[in-house]
Tab-separated table of C-alpha atoms in Angstrom:
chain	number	residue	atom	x	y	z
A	17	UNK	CA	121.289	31.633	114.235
A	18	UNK	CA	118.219	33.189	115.984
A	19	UNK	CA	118.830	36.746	114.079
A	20	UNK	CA	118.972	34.244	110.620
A	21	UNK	CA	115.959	32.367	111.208
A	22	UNK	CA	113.751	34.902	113.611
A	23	UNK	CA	110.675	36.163	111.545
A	24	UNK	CA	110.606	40.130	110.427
A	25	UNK	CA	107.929	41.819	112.219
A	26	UNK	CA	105.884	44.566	110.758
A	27	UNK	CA	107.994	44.910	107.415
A	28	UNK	CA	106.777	47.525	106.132
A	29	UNK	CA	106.337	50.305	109.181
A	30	UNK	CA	108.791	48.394	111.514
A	31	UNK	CA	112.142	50.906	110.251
A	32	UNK	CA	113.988	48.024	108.583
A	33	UNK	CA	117.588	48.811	107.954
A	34	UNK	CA	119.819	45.519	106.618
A	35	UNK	CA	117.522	43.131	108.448
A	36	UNK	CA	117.079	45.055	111.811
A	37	UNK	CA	114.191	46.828	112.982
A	38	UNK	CA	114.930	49.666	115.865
A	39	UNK	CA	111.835	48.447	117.111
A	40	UNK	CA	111.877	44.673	116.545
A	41	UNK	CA	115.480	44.010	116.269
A	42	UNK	CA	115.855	40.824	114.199
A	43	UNK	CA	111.927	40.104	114.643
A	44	UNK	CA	110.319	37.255	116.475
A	45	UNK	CA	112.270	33.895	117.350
A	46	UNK	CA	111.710	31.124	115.279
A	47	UNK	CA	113.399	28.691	117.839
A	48	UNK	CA	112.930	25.564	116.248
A	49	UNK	CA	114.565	26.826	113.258
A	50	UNK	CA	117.093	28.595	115.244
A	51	UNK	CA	118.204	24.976	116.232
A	52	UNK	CA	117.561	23.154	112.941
A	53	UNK	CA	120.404	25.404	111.480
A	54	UNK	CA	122.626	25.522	114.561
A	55	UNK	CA	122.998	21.399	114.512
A	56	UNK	CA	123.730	21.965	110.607
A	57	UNK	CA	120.154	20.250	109.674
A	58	UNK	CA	119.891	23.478	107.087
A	59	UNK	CA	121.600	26.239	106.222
A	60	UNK	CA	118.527	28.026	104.714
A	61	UNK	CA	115.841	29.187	106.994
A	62	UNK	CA	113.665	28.611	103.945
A	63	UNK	CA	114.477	24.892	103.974
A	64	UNK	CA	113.720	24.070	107.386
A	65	UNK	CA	110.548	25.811	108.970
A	66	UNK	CA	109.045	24.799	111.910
A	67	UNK	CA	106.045	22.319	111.370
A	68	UNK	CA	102.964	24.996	112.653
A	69	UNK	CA	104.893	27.631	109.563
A	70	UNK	CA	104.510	24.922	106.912
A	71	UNK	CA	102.540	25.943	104.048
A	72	UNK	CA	103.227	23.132	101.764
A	73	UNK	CA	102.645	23.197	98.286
A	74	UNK	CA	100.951	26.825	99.159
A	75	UNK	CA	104.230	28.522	100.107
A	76	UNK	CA	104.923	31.063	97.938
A	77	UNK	CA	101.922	31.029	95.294
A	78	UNK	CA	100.236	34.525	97.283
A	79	UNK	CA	100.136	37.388	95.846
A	80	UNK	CA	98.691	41.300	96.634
A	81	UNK	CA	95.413	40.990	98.588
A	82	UNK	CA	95.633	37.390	99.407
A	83	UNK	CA	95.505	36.729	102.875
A	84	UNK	CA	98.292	34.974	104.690
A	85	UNK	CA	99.698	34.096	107.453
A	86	UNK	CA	103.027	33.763	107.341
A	87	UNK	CA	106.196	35.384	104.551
A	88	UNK	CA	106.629	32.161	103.026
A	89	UNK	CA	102.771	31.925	102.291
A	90	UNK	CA	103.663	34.898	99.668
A	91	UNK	CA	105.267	34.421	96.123
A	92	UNK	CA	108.957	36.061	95.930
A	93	UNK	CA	109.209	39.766	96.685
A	94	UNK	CA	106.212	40.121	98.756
A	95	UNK	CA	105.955	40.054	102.509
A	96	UNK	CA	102.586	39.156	104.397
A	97	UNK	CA	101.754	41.904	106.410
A	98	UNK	CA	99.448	43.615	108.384
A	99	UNK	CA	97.376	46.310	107.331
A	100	UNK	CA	94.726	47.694	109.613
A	101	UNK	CA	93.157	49.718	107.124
A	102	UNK	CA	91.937	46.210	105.707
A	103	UNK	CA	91.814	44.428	108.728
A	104	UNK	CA	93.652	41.624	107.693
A	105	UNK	CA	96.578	39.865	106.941
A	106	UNK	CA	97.644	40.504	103.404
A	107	UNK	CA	100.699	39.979	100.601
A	108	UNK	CA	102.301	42.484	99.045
A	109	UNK	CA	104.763	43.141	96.863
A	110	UNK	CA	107.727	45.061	96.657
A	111	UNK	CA	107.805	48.318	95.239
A	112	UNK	CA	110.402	47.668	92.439
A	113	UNK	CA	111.514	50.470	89.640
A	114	UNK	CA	107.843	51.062	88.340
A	115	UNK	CA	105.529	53.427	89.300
A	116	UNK	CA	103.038	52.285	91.507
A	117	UNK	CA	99.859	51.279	89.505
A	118	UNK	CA	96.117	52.678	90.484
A	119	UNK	CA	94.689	51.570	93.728
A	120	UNK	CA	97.795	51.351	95.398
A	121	UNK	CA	100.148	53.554	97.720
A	122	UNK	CA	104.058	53.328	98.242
A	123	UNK	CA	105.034	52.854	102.068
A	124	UNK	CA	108.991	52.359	102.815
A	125	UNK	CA	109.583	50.269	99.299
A	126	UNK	CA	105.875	48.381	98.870
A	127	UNK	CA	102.578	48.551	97.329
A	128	UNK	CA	100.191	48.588	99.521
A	129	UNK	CA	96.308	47.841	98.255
A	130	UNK	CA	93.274	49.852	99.066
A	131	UNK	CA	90.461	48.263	99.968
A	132	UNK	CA	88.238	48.037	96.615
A	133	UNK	CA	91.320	47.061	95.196
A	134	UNK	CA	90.940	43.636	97.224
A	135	UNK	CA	87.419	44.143	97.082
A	136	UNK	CA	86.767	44.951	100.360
A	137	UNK	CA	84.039	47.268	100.098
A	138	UNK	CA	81.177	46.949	101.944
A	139	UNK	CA	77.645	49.186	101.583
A	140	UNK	CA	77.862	51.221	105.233
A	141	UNK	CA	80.226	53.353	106.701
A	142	UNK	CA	81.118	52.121	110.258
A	143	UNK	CA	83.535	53.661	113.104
A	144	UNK	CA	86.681	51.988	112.530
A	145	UNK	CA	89.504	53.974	110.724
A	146	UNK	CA	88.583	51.821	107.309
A	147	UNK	CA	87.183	53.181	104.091
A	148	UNK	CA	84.379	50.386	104.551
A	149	UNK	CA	82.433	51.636	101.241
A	150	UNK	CA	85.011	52.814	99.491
A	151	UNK	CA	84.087	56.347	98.419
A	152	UNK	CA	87.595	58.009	99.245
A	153	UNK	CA	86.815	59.010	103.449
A	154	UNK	CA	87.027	57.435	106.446
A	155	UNK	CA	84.215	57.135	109.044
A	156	UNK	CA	82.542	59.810	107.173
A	157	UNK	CA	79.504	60.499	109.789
A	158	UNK	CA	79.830	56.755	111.501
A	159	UNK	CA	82.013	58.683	115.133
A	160	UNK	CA	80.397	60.531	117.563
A	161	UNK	CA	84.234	61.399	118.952
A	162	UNK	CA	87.640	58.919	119.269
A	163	UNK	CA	87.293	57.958	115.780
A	164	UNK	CA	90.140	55.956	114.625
A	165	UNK	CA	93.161	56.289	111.832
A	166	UNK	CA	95.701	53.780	110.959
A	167	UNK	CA	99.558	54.274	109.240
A	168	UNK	CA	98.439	52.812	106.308
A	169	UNK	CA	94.811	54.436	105.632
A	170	UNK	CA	93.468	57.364	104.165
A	171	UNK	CA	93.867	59.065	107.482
A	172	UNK	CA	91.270	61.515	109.081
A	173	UNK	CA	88.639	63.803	108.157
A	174	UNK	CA	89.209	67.218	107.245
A	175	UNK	CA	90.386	69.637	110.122
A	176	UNK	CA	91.432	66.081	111.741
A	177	UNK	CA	94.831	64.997	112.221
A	178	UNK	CA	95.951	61.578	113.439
A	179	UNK	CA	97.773	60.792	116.508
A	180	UNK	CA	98.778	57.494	116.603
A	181	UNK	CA	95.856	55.702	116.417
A	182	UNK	CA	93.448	58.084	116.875
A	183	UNK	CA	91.774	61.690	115.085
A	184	UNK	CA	91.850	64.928	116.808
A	185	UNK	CA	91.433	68.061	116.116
A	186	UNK	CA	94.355	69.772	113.794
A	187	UNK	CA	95.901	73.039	114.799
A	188	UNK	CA	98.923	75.264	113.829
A	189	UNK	CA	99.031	77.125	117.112
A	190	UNK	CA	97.537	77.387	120.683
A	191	UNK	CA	94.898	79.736	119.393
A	192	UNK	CA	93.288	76.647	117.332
A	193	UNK	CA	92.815	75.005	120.282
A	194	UNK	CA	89.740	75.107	122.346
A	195	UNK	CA	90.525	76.324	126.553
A	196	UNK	CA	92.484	73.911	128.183
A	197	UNK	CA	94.100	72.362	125.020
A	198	UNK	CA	97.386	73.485	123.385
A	199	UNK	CA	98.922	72.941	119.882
A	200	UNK	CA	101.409	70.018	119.469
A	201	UNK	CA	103.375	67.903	117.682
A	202	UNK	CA	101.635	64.357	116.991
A	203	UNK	CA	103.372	61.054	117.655
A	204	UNK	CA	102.693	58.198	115.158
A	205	UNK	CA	101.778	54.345	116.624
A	206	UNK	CA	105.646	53.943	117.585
A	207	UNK	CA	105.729	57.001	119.540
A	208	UNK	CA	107.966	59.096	116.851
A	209	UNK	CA	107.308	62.802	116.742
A	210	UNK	CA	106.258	63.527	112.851
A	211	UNK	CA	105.783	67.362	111.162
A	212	UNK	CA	101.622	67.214	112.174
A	213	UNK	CA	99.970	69.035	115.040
A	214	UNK	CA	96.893	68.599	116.959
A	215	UNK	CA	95.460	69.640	120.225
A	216	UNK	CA	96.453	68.165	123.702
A	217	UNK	CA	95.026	68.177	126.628
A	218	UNK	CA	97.163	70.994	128.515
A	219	UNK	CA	97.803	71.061	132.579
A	220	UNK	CA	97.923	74.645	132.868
A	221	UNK	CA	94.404	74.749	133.576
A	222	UNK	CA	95.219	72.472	136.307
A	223	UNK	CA	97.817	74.485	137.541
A	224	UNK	CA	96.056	77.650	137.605
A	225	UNK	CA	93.232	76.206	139.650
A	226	UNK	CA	95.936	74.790	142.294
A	227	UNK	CA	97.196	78.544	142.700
A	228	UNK	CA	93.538	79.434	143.234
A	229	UNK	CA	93.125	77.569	146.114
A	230	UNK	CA	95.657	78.394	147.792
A	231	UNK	CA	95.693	81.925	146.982
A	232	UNK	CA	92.199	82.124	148.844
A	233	UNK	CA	93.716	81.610	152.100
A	234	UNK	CA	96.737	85.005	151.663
A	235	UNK	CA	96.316	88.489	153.144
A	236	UNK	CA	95.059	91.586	150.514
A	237	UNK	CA	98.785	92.247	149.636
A	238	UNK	CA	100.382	89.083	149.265
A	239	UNK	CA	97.415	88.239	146.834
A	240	UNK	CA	97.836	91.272	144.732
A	241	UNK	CA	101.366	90.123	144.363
A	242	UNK	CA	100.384	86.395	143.561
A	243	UNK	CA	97.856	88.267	140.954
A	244	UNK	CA	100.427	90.781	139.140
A	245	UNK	CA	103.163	87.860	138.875
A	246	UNK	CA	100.030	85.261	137.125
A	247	UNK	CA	99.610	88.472	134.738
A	248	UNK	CA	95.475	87.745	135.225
A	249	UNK	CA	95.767	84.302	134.657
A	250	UNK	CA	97.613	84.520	131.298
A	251	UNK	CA	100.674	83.084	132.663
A	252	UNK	CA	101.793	80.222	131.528
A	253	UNK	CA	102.372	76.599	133.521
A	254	UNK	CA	106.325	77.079	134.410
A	255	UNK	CA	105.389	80.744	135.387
A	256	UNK	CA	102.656	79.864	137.604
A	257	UNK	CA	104.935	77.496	139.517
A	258	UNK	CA	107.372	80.193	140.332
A	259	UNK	CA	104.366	82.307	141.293
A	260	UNK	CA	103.511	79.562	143.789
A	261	UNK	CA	106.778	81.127	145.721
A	262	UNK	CA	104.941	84.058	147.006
A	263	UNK	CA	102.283	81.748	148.369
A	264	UNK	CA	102.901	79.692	152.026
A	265	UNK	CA	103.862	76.632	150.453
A	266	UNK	CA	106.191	74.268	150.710
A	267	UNK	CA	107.546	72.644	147.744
């Protein structure tokens, strides 16, 4: 009963297969419907909801844009869901066999609205991952740095990429990184690897700077050995650690 009555979470990004979300499983408990339908009160979820979920003569009248607060707020095939690229709670509707019509996007089987579409737009630019005036870019000159990107925006600027929640700097190798950065793959907001790189924050520099310390303290020869094994500092983090063997340390 609680997998039948629990409430999907995230319906569109949550990785829905038959019901089940890896991430949510079944979705949130909605215990007092969990027990309406175990006592045999209802057999329909639907029929039963838990007085703070009643919408009333409301339920089901929402459509695309509305905002709402609950599935049963929106008309049949469409799921109230969150899009942070609006900021809001909003139906929408399933994709269905047509082709998507202007102003929206496709994500996992639904149409998802932009924001003049639910005429959203507002006259300045601020930093918040949102197209706030509409004009096709995000943030354009409202971030100093950190500026933000959201699964169901426009994305980043160019030479941007997102990473989770956040724009960096896009690469395709190390080289397109600035020192102490190196080129990876990008997570999205549930911590999946996707096809994107950007630049991360790399410990070699760290490392590097450990092995200089320490290689301060060594006779003439046993540095020159330390310094020939680092390959002038060009060796990487793994090969710096088994450098760290012809140092007096103990590991």
């Amino acid at each position: 009963r609680l997998a039948a009555s629990a409430t999907q979470i995230d319906r569109v990004f949550g990785d829905y297969q038959t019901d089940h979300s890896v991430y949510y499983g079944g979705g949130l408990v909605n215990a007092y419907t969990a027990v309406q339908m175990a006592t045999g009160n209802c057999t329909d979820p639907a029929l039963c909801p838990a007085p703070s979920d009643d919408c009333g003569s409301q339920c089901g009248t929402k459509t695309i844009c509305d905002v709402c607060r609950t599935h049963a707020d929106c008309a049949t095939d469409h799921v109230c869901q969150a899009l942070p690229s609006l900021g809001r709670l909003v139906c929408v509707p399933a994709k269905g066999g047509s082709p998507c019509p202007f102003g929206t996007t496709e994500h996992n089987g639904y149409r998802l609205p932009a924001a003049d579409t639910c005429g959203l737009c507002v006259g300045g630019e601020e930093c918040n991952g949102r197209d706030d005036n509409c004009d096709g870019v995000v943030d354009e000159g409202a971030c100093d740095t950190g500026a933000w990107c959201f699964a169901d925006g426009l994305g980043c600027e160019s030479g941007l990429a997102c990473a989770a929640y956040r724009c960096i700097q896009s690469c395709d190798q190390d080289t397109d990184c600035e020192e102490g950065y190196s080129c990876e793959l990008l997570k999205d907001q549930y911590g999946n690897y996707g096809q994107v790189k950007g630049c991360i924050a790399s410990s070699s520099g760290g490392c590097s700077d450990g092995c200089g310390v320490l290689a301060s303290s060594v006779d003439d020869e046993t540095l020159q050995a330390f310094v020939d094994c680092m390959k002038d500092g060009e060796a990487d983090c793994s090969m710096a650690m088994a450098c760290m063997q012809l140092l007096p340390v103990t590991f």
